[in-house]
PDB file of C-alpha atoms in Angstrom:
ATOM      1  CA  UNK A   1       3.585  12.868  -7.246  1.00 87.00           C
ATOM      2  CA  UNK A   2       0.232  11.319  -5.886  1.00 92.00           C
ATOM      3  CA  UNK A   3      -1.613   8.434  -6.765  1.00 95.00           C
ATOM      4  CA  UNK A   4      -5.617   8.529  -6.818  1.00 94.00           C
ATOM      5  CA  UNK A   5      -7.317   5.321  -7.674  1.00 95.00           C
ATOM      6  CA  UNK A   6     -11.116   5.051  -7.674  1.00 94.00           C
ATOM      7  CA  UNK A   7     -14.095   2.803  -8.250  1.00 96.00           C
ATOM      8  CA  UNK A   8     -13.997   0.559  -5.823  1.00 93.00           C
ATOM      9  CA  UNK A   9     -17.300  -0.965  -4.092  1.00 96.00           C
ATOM     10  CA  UNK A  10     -19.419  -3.557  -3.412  1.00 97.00           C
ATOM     11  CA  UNK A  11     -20.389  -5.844  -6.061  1.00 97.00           C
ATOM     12  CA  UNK A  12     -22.013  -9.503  -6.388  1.00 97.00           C
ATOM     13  CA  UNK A  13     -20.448 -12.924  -7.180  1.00 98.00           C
ATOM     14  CA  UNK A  14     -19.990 -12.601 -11.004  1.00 97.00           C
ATOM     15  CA  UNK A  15     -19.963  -9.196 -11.387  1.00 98.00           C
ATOM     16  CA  UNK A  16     -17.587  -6.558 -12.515  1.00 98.00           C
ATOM     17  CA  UNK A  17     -15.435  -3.225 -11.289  1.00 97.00           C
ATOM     18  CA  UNK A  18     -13.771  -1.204 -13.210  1.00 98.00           C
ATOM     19  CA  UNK A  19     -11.000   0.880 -11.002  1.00 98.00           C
ATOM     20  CA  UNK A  20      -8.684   3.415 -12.538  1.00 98.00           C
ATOM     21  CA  UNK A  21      -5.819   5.409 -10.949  1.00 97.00           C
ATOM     22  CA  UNK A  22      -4.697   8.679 -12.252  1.00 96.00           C
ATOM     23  CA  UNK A  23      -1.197  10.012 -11.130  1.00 93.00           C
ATOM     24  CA  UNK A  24      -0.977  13.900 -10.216  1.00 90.00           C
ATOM     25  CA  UNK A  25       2.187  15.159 -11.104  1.00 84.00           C
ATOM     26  CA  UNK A  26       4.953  14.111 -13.635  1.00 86.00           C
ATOM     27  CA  UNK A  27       7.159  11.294 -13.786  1.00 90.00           C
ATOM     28  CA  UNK A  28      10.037  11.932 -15.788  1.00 92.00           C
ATOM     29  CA  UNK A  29      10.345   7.984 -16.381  1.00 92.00           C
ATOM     30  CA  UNK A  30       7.742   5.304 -15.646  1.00 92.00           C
ATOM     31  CA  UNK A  31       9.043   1.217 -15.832  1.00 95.00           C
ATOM     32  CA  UNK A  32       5.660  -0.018 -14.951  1.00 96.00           C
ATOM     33  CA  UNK A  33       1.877   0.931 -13.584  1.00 97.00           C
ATOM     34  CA  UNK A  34       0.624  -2.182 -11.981  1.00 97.00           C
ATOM     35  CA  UNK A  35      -2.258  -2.707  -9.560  1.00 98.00           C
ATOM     36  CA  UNK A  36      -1.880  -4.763  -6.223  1.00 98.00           C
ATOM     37  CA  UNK A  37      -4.195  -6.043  -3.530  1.00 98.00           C
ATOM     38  CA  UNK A  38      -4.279  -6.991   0.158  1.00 98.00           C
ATOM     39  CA  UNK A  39      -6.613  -9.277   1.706  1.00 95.00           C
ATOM     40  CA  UNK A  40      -7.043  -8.873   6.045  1.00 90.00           C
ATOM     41  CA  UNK A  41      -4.482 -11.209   6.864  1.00 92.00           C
ATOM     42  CA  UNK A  42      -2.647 -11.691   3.986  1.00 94.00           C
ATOM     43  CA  UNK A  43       0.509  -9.882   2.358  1.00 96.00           C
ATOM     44  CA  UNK A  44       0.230  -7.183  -0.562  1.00 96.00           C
ATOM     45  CA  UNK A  45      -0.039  -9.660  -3.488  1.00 97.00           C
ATOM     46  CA  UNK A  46       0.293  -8.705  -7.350  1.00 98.00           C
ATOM     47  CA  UNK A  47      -2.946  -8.107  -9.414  1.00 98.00           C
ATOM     48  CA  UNK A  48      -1.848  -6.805 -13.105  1.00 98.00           C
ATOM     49  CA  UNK A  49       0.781  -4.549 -14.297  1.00 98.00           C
ATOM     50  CA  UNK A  50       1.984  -3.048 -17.665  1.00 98.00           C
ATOM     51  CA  UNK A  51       5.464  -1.900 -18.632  1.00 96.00           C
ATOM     52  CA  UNK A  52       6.048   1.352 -20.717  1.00 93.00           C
ATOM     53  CA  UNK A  53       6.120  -1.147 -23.521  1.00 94.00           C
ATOM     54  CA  UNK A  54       2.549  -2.035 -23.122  1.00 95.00           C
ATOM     55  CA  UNK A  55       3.551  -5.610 -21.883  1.00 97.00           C
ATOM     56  CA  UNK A  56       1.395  -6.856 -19.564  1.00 98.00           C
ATOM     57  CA  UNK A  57       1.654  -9.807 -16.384  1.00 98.00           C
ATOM     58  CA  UNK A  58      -1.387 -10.875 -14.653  1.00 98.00           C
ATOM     59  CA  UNK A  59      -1.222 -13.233 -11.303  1.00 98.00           C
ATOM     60  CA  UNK A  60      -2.533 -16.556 -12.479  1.00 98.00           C
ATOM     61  CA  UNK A  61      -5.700 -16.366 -10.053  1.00 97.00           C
ATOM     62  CA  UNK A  62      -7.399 -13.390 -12.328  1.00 98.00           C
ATOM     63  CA  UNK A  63      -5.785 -14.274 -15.647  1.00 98.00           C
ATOM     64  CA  UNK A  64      -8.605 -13.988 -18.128  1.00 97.00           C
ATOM     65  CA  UNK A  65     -10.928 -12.406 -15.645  1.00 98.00           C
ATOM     66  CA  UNK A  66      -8.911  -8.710 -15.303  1.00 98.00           C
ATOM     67  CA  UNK A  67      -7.386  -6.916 -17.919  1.00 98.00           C
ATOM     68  CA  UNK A  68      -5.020  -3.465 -17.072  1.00 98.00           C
ATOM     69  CA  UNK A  69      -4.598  -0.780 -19.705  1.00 97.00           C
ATOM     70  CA  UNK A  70      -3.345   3.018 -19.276  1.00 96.00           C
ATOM     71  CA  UNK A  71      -3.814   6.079 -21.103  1.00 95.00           C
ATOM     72  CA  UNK A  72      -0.175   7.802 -21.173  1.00 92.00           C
ATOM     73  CA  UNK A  73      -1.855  11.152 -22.010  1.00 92.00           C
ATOM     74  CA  UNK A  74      -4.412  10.804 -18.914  1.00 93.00           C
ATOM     75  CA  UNK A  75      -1.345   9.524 -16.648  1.00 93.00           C
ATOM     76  CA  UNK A  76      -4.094   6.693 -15.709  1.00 95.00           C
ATOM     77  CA  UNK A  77      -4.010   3.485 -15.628  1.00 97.00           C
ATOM     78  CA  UNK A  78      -7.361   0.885 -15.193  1.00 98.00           C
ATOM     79  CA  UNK A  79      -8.219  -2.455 -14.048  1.00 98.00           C
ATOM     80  CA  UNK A  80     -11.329  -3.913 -15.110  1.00 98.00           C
ATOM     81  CA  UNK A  81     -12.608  -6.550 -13.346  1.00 98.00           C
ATOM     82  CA  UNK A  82     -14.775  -9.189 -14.614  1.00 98.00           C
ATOM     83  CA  UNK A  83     -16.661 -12.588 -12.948  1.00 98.00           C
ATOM     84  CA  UNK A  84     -15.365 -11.023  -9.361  1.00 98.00           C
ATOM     85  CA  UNK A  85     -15.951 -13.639  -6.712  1.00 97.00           C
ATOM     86  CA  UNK A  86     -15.164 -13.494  -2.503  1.00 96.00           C
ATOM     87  CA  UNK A  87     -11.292 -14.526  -3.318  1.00 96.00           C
ATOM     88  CA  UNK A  88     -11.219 -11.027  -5.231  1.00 97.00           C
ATOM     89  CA  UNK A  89     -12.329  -9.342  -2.003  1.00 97.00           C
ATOM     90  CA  UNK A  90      -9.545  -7.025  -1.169  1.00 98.00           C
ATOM     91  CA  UNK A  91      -8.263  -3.316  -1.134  1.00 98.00           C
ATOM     92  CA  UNK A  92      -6.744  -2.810  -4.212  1.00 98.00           C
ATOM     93  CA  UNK A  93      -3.870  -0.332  -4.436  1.00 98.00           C
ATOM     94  CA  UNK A  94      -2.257   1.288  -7.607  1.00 97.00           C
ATOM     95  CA  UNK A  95       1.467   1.539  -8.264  1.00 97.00           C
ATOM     96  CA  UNK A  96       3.769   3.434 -10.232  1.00 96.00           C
ATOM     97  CA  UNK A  97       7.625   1.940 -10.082  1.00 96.00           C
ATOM     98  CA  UNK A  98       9.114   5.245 -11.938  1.00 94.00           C
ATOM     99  CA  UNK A  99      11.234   8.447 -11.678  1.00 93.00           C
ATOM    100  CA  UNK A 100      10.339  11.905 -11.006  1.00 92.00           C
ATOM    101  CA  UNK A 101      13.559  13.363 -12.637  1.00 92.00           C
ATOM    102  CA  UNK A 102      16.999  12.019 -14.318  1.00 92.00           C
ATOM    103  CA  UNK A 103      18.649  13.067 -11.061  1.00 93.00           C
ATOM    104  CA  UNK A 104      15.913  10.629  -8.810  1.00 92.00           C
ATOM    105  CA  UNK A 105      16.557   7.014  -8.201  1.00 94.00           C
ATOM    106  CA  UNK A 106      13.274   5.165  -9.659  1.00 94.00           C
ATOM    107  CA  UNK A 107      11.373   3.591  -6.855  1.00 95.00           C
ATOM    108  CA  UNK A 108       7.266   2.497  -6.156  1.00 96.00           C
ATOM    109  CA  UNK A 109       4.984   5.281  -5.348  1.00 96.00           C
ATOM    110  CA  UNK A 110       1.717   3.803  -4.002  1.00 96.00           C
ATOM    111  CA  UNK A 111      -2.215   4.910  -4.014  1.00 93.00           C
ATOM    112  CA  UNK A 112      -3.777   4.626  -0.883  1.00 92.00           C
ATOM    113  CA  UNK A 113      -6.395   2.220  -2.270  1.00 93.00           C
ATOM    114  CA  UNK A 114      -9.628   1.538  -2.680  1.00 96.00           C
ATOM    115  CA  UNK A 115     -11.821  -1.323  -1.308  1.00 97.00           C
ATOM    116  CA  UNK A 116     -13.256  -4.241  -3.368  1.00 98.00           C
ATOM    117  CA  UNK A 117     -16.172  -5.965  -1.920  1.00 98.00           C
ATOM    118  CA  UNK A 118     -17.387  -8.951  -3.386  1.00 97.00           C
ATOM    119  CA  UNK A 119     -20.273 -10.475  -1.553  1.00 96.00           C
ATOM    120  CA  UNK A 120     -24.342 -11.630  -2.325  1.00 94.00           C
TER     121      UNK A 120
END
């Protein structure tokens, strides 16, 4: 299984992104998609994620500014991203904490990310 997320870029103060990930291959169970982001300097922090359920956790910093969704028939999940500022500047990775059969332990498969640029 490989992760593929996309739409990353540069964008002004205020704007918005919209990033999706698509996973190639089948999981045989999935716990949670989630996005996650690193900033130079700084350790991979939680953006969003959303359980099989549909629940979804947001860190405080973009609560009310992101919202995460997937489409279980696309094997995608999104992150749009609105009223970006500098803080938000970060590559932004996508995450899948699942199994790939009923024999596999479930662990996190990672994208390789894509850079978010938030600058004037």
């Amino acid at each position: 299984v490989q992760l593929q997320a996309s739409g990353g870029g540069l964008v002004q103060p205020g704007g918005s992104l919209s990033l999706s990930c698509v996973a190639s291959g089948m999981f045989f169970s999935i716990n949670s998609r989630g996005w996650y982001r690193q900033s130079p300097g700084k350790q991979r922090e939680l953006v969003a994620t959303i359980t099989s359920g549909g629940s979804t956790n947001y860190a405080d910093s973009v609560k009310g500014r992101f919202t995460i969704s997937r489409d279980i028939a696309k094997n995608t999940v999104y992150l749009q991203m609105n009223s970006l500022n500098a803080e938000d500047t970060a590559v932004y990775y996508c995450n899948v904490r699942g199994a790939t059969s009923r024999f596999s332990n479930t662990r996190d498969y990672w994208g390789k990310g894509t850079q978010v640029t938030v600058s004037s």
